[in-house]
Amino acid sequence: MKDDSFLFSNGSLRFGRIFLILFIIELAIYVAISSLSLHDAALYNNFKAEQSSITRESFIPMFLSIFPHNLLIASIEFVPIVGIFFYFFSVIETSIIISVEGTQLHTAGLAVFFSLALFPHTWLELPSYAIATGASIYIIYTLVKRGDEFNSRMKRIGFLYLFVVLELMVAGLFETSEIVFETTYKAPYNLIYPLILWIPAVPVIIGLIMLFRRIATDGFASKKRKNDSNDPIEATFGKM
């Protein structure tokens, strides 16, 4: 019997652990870089112009601007090796924009990041990119490892991509709804209504977590024996 470790179980890479590492790193980068006081008026103006071109659209065109763009980013992150570099480039670039926006608004960029974290779409979108990049690593592992589980691992990768498509589509719907509320209503309702979206978002996020756990543990490929591990991560998130 092969020994288990943080990243491996019975000799197989634990995808869920790869995701957790990448997601924590992603959040750490956002917090660290957005905390900096960066100045770039040209970058800020370009960002605001692009943002304005999207936010002035009606619901469906706005959604069709947000969702395909985010899916393209995640699809690139699925590409082995390239996706890993693109992931960090994308996270760092977005963090810089947040920092610059904070500077232009005469507030801390970290406050801008935390304001984004108040809304549901952030907690749907950010994990999607970590999953996509984790899949990039998992594809490399699968191609190198091969063996008897090659087909089941490739099947898992396919399910992961479909999951990311679903999660980003849901994130796009929530983000579009938040923007519509923010741009349609006056204070304080432009903040209250987007926050009310947490009511439908909570069960949706819980459902997506359950679906992700099933994919991450290869639940679609085979039945697993009951886990008796005392691992605190498994106790919290399930076997991943």
mmCIF file of C-alpha atoms in Angstrom:
data_model
loop_
_atom_site.group_PDB
_atom_site.id
_atom_site.type_symbol
_atom_site.label_atom_id
_atom_site.label_comp_id
_atom_site.label_asym_id
_atom_site.label_seq_id
_atom_site.Cartn_x
_atom_site.Cartn_y
_atom_site.Cartn_z
ATOM 1 C CA MET A 1 0.000 0.000 0.000
ATOM 2 C CA LYS A 2 1.419 3.384 -0.959
ATOM 3 C CA ASP A 3 1.877 6.034 1.723
ATOM 4 C CA ASP A 4 -0.371 9.065 1.743
ATOM 5 C CA SER A 5 0.981 12.601 1.897
ATOM 6 C CA PHE A 6 -0.451 16.093 1.639
ATOM 7 C CA LEU A 7 -0.389 16.014 -2.181
ATOM 8 C CA PHE A 8 -0.689 12.290 -2.849
ATOM 9 C CA SER A 9 -3.110 9.550 -1.863
ATOM 10 C CA ASN A 10 -2.259 5.939 -2.723
ATOM 11 C CA GLY A 11 0.300 7.265 -5.195
ATOM 12 C CA SER A 12 -2.184 9.546 -6.992
ATOM 13 C CA LEU A 13 -2.041 13.332 -7.062
ATOM 14 C CA ARG A 14 -4.792 14.953 -5.005
ATOM 15 C CA PHE A 15 -6.345 17.540 -7.272
ATOM 16 C CA GLY A 16 -8.289 19.169 -4.471
ATOM 17 C CA ARG A 17 -5.066 19.938 -2.618
ATOM 18 C CA ILE A 18 -3.528 21.516 -5.726
ATOM 19 C CA PHE A 19 -6.614 23.714 -6.021
ATOM 20 C CA LEU A 20 -6.428 24.799 -2.367
ATOM 21 C CA ILE A 21 -2.755 25.771 -2.703
ATOM 22 C CA LEU A 22 -3.382 27.785 -5.867
ATOM 23 C CA PHE A 23 -6.464 29.487 -4.438
ATOM 24 C CA ILE A 24 -4.622 30.522 -1.267
ATOM 25 C CA ILE A 25 -1.709 31.835 -3.363
ATOM 26 C CA GLU A 26 -4.187 33.728 -5.562
ATOM 27 C CA LEU A 27 -5.777 35.441 -2.568
ATOM 28 C CA ALA A 28 -2.351 36.190 -1.064
ATOM 29 C CA ILE A 29 -1.211 37.886 -4.287
ATOM 30 C CA TYR A 30 -4.357 40.012 -4.402
ATOM 31 C CA VAL A 31 -3.906 41.099 -0.788
ATOM 32 C CA ALA A 32 -0.161 41.761 -1.128
ATOM 33 C CA ILE A 33 -0.156 43.713 -4.404
ATOM 34 C CA SER A 34 -3.401 45.598 -3.870
ATOM 35 C CA SER A 35 -1.905 46.822 -0.587
ATOM 36 C CA LEU A 36 0.767 48.693 -2.539
ATOM 37 C CA SER A 37 0.299 52.316 -3.564
ATOM 38 C CA LEU A 38 0.859 52.146 -7.331
ATOM 39 C CA HIS A 39 0.423 55.061 -9.740
ATOM 40 C CA ASP A 40 -0.391 54.613 -13.432
ATOM 41 C CA ALA A 41 -2.927 57.075 -14.801
ATOM 42 C CA ALA A 42 -2.826 55.596 -18.314
ATOM 43 C CA LEU A 43 -3.564 52.085 -17.039
ATOM 44 C CA TYR A 44 -6.395 53.404 -14.877
ATOM 45 C CA ASN A 45 -7.959 55.367 -17.743
ATOM 46 C CA ASN A 46 -7.778 52.367 -20.086
ATOM 47 C CA PHE A 47 -9.357 50.146 -17.438
ATOM 48 C CA LYS A 48 -12.181 52.612 -16.720
ATOM 49 C CA ALA A 49 -12.882 53.056 -20.441
ATOM 50 C CA GLU A 50 -13.134 49.290 -20.924
ATOM 51 C CA GLN A 51 -15.238 48.936 -17.787
ATOM 52 C CA SER A 52 -17.593 51.717 -18.896
ATOM 53 C CA SER A 53 -18.114 50.118 -22.306
ATOM 54 C CA ILE A 54 -19.400 47.003 -20.535
ATOM 55 C CA THR A 55 -21.400 48.476 -17.651
ATOM 56 C CA ARG A 56 -23.524 50.726 -19.869
ATOM 57 C CA GLU A 57 -24.896 47.710 -21.767
ATOM 58 C CA SER A 58 -28.181 45.989 -20.962
ATOM 59 C CA PHE A 59 -28.237 42.683 -19.071
ATOM 60 C CA ILE A 60 -27.794 40.114 -21.858
ATOM 61 C CA PRO A 61 -25.122 41.994 -23.873
ATOM 62 C CA MET A 62 -23.264 42.706 -20.619
ATOM 63 C CA PHE A 63 -23.355 39.023 -19.649
ATOM 64 C CA LEU A 64 -22.151 38.083 -23.128
ATOM 65 C CA SER A 65 -19.218 40.448 -22.648
ATOM 66 C CA ILE A 66 -18.261 39.181 -19.183
ATOM 67 C CA PHE A 67 -18.743 35.406 -19.422
ATOM 68 C CA PRO A 68 -16.875 34.670 -22.703
ATOM 69 C CA HIS A 69 -13.974 36.895 -21.597
ATOM 70 C CA ASN A 70 -13.608 35.071 -18.276
ATOM 71 C CA LEU A 71 -14.002 31.679 -19.943
ATOM 72 C CA LEU A 72 -11.234 32.542 -22.416
ATOM 73 C CA ILE A 73 -8.899 33.322 -19.510
ATOM 74 C CA ALA A 74 -9.753 30.034 -17.787
ATOM 75 C CA SER A 75 -9.385 28.079 -21.046
ATOM 76 C CA ILE A 76 -5.859 29.437 -21.523
ATOM 77 C CA GLU A 77 -5.078 28.475 -17.922
ATOM 78 C CA PHE A 78 -6.041 24.877 -18.728
ATOM 79 C CA VAL A 79 -3.151 24.648 -21.224
ATOM 80 C CA PRO A 80 -0.230 22.716 -19.683
ATOM 81 C CA ILE A 81 2.745 24.879 -18.631
ATOM 82 C CA VAL A 82 1.435 27.949 -20.511
ATOM 83 C CA GLY A 83 -1.625 28.078 -18.270
ATOM 84 C CA ILE A 84 0.446 28.210 -15.088
ATOM 85 C CA PHE A 85 2.424 31.253 -16.255
ATOM 86 C CA PHE A 86 -0.717 32.926 -17.612
ATOM 87 C CA TYR A 87 -2.499 32.369 -14.303
ATOM 88 C CA PHE A 88 0.127 34.240 -12.299
ATOM 89 C CA PHE A 89 0.407 36.947 -14.956
ATOM 90 C CA SER A 90 -3.369 37.456 -14.919
ATOM 91 C CA VAL A 91 -3.619 37.535 -11.118
ATOM 92 C CA ILE A 92 -0.705 39.964 -10.781
ATOM 93 C CA GLU A 93 -2.043 42.216 -13.556
ATOM 94 C CA THR A 94 -5.507 42.365 -11.984
ATOM 95 C CA SER A 95 -3.977 43.043 -8.564
ATOM 96 C CA ILE A 96 -1.993 45.944 -10.019
ATOM 97 C CA ILE A 97 -5.156 47.407 -11.557
ATOM 98 C CA ILE A 98 -6.903 47.179 -8.177
ATOM 99 C CA SER A 99 -3.966 48.944 -6.521
ATOM 100 C CA VAL A 100 -3.923 51.669 -9.183
ATOM 101 C CA GLU A 101 -7.684 52.140 -8.849
ATOM 102 C CA GLY A 102 -7.313 52.568 -5.102
ATOM 103 C CA THR A 103 -4.608 55.192 -5.599
ATOM 104 C CA GLN A 104 -6.732 57.126 -8.087
ATOM 105 C CA LEU A 105 -9.685 57.024 -5.691
ATOM 106 C CA HIS A 106 -7.446 58.203 -2.823
ATOM 107 C CA THR A 107 -8.048 55.049 -0.830
ATOM 108 C CA ALA A 108 -6.196 51.812 -0.198
ATOM 109 C CA GLY A 109 -6.202 49.303 -3.029
ATOM 110 C CA LEU A 110 -6.765 46.660 -0.378
ATOM 111 C CA ALA A 111 -10.060 48.367 0.469
ATOM 112 C CA VAL A 112 -11.049 48.094 -3.199
ATOM 113 C CA PHE A 113 -10.234 44.372 -3.162
ATOM 114 C CA PHE A 114 -12.221 43.799 0.027
ATOM 115 C CA SER A 115 -15.153 45.722 -1.463
ATOM 116 C CA LEU A 116 -15.115 43.314 -4.413
ATOM 117 C CA ALA A 117 -14.948 40.414 -1.969
ATOM 118 C CA LEU A 118 -18.284 41.520 -0.509
ATOM 119 C CA PHE A 119 -20.112 40.301 -3.603
ATOM 120 C CA PRO A 120 -20.933 36.715 -4.634
ATOM 121 C CA HIS A 121 -19.364 36.751 -8.101
ATOM 122 C CA THR A 122 -15.865 37.131 -6.617
ATOM 123 C CA TRP A 123 -16.173 33.844 -4.724
ATOM 124 C CA LEU A 124 -17.333 32.086 -7.864
ATOM 125 C CA GLU A 125 -14.887 33.609 -10.332
ATOM 126 C CA LEU A 126 -11.604 33.437 -8.398
ATOM 127 C CA PRO A 127 -11.865 29.712 -7.523
ATOM 128 C CA SER A 128 -12.587 28.950 -11.189
ATOM 129 C CA TYR A 129 -9.173 30.252 -12.226
ATOM 130 C CA ALA A 130 -7.452 28.222 -9.503
ATOM 131 C CA ILE A 131 -9.310 25.107 -10.682
ATOM 132 C CA ALA A 132 -8.335 25.759 -14.307
ATOM 133 C CA THR A 133 -4.666 26.194 -13.397
ATOM 134 C CA GLY A 134 -4.792 23.149 -11.145
ATOM 135 C CA ALA A 135 -6.131 21.216 -14.122
ATOM 136 C CA SER A 136 -3.125 22.409 -16.140
ATOM 137 C CA ILE A 137 -0.830 20.844 -13.528
ATOM 138 C CA TYR A 138 -3.008 17.730 -13.380
ATOM 139 C CA ILE A 139 -2.830 17.316 -17.168
ATOM 140 C CA ILE A 140 0.984 17.361 -16.999
ATOM 141 C CA TYR A 141 0.889 14.806 -14.179
ATOM 142 C CA THR A 142 -1.532 12.593 -16.130
ATOM 143 C CA LEU A 143 0.539 12.667 -19.315
ATOM 144 C CA VAL A 144 3.728 11.811 -17.420
ATOM 145 C CA LYS A 145 2.194 9.221 -15.099
ATOM 146 C CA ARG A 146 -0.093 7.464 -17.601
ATOM 147 C CA GLY A 147 -0.719 3.958 -16.230
ATOM 148 C CA ASP A 148 -4.028 2.182 -15.649
ATOM 149 C CA GLU A 149 -5.834 5.294 -14.422
ATOM 150 C CA PHE A 150 -4.994 7.401 -17.481
ATOM 151 C CA ASN A 151 -8.519 7.245 -18.922
ATOM 152 C CA SER A 152 -10.232 8.027 -15.604
ATOM 153 C CA ARG A 153 -7.892 10.984 -15.035
ATOM 154 C CA MET A 154 -8.575 12.356 -18.512
ATOM 155 C CA LYS A 155 -12.277 11.953 -17.803
ATOM 156 C CA ARG A 156 -11.819 13.956 -14.609
ATOM 157 C CA ILE A 157 -10.056 16.718 -16.561
ATOM 158 C CA GLY A 158 -13.002 16.868 -18.960
ATOM 159 C CA PHE A 159 -15.439 17.180 -16.056
ATOM 160 C CA LEU A 160 -13.260 19.889 -14.512
ATOM 161 C CA TYR A 161 -13.461 21.961 -17.679
ATOM 162 C CA LEU A 162 -17.241 21.590 -17.808
ATOM 163 C CA PHE A 163 -17.370 22.560 -14.143
ATOM 164 C CA VAL A 164 -15.337 25.726 -14.791
ATOM 165 C CA VAL A 165 -17.666 26.624 -17.676
ATOM 166 C CA LEU A 166 -20.664 26.203 -15.366
ATOM 167 C CA GLU A 167 -19.098 28.131 -12.482
ATOM 168 C CA LEU A 168 -18.003 31.043 -14.667
ATOM 169 C CA MET A 169 -21.422 31.175 -16.303
ATOM 170 C CA VAL A 170 -23.046 31.427 -12.863
ATOM 171 C CA ALA A 171 -20.413 33.983 -11.791
ATOM 172 C CA GLY A 172 -21.179 36.015 -14.912
ATOM 173 C CA LEU A 173 -24.895 36.027 -14.119
ATOM 174 C CA PHE A 174 -24.266 37.232 -10.581
ATOM 175 C CA GLU A 175 -21.707 39.848 -11.665
ATOM 176 C CA THR A 176 -24.040 41.187 -14.342
ATOM 177 C CA SER A 177 -26.887 41.388 -11.831
ATOM 178 C CA GLU A 178 -24.646 43.199 -9.340
ATOM 179 C CA ILE A 179 -23.571 45.752 -11.955
ATOM 180 C CA VAL A 180 -27.167 46.361 -13.077
ATOM 181 C CA PHE A 181 -28.223 47.020 -9.483
ATOM 182 C CA GLU A 182 -25.210 49.269 -8.837
ATOM 183 C CA THR A 183 -25.772 51.365 -11.963
ATOM 184 C CA THR A 184 -29.584 51.495 -11.848
ATOM 185 C CA TYR A 185 -30.340 52.361 -8.232
ATOM 186 C CA LYS A 186 -29.205 55.219 -6.025
ATOM 187 C CA ALA A 187 -27.525 54.863 -2.628
ATOM 188 C CA PRO A 188 -28.014 52.945 -0.439
ATOM 189 C CA TYR A 189 -29.958 50.531 -2.665
ATOM 190 C CA ASN A 190 -27.114 50.291 -5.188
ATOM 191 C CA LEU A 191 -25.218 48.464 -2.432
ATOM 192 C CA ILE A 192 -28.068 46.735 -0.616
ATOM 193 C CA TYR A 193 -29.531 44.997 -3.673
ATOM 194 C CA PRO A 194 -26.214 43.458 -4.828
ATOM 195 C CA LEU A 195 -25.619 42.189 -1.274
ATOM 196 C CA ILE A 196 -29.089 40.625 -1.223
ATOM 197 C CA LEU A 197 -27.856 38.399 -4.055
ATOM 198 C CA TRP A 198 -26.044 36.400 -1.358
ATOM 199 C CA ILE A 199 -29.429 34.827 -0.566
ATOM 200 C CA PRO A 200 -29.520 32.809 -3.823
ATOM 201 C CA ALA A 201 -25.715 32.705 -4.021
ATOM 202 C CA VAL A 202 -25.169 30.718 -0.811
ATOM 203 C CA PRO A 203 -27.087 27.577 -1.885
ATOM 204 C CA VAL A 204 -25.603 27.871 -5.386
ATOM 205 C CA ILE A 205 -22.059 28.013 -3.997
ATOM 206 C CA ILE A 206 -22.743 25.089 -1.646
ATOM 207 C CA GLY A 207 -24.077 23.062 -4.568
ATOM 208 C CA LEU A 208 -21.010 23.875 -6.666
ATOM 209 C CA ILE A 209 -18.695 22.905 -3.795
ATOM 210 C CA MET A 210 -20.432 19.542 -3.504
ATOM 211 C CA LEU A 211 -20.162 19.008 -7.259
ATOM 212 C CA PHE A 212 -16.486 19.999 -7.240
ATOM 213 C CA ARG A 213 -15.736 17.591 -4.380
ATOM 214 C CA ARG A 214 -17.347 14.786 -6.346
ATOM 215 C CA ILE A 215 -15.215 15.561 -9.398
ATOM 216 C CA ALA A 216 -12.047 16.118 -7.341
ATOM 217 C CA THR A 217 -12.422 12.710 -5.690
ATOM 218 C CA ASP A 218 -13.163 11.029 -9.025
ATOM 219 C CA GLY A 219 -16.718 10.406 -7.913
ATOM 220 C CA PHE A 220 -17.927 10.145 -11.530
ATOM 221 C CA ALA A 221 -15.386 7.481 -12.438
ATOM 222 C CA SER A 222 -15.533 4.998 -9.591
ATOM 223 C CA LYS A 223 -16.811 4.385 -6.084
ATOM 224 C CA LYS A 224 -14.314 5.117 -3.326
ATOM 225 C CA ARG A 225 -14.023 3.327 -0.010
ATOM 226 C CA LYS A 226 -14.982 5.269 3.091
ATOM 227 C CA ASN A 227 -12.182 7.498 4.300
ATOM 228 C CA ASP A 228 -11.078 7.063 7.930
ATOM 229 C CA SER A 229 -8.290 9.650 7.798
ATOM 230 C CA ASN A 230 -7.820 12.137 10.617
ATOM 231 C CA ASP A 231 -6.521 14.724 8.160
ATOM 232 C CA PRO A 232 -8.041 18.100 9.238
ATOM 233 C CA ILE A 233 -8.448 19.230 5.621
ATOM 234 C CA GLU A 234 -10.387 16.070 4.780
ATOM 235 C CA ALA A 235 -12.464 16.543 7.926
ATOM 236 C CA THR A 236 -13.407 20.033 6.722
ATOM 237 C CA PHE A 237 -13.637 19.701 2.946
ATOM 238 C CA GLY A 238 -13.923 15.947 2.458
ATOM 239 C CA LYS A 239 -11.360 13.736 0.760
ATOM 240 C CA MET A 240 -9.713 15.700 -2.052
#
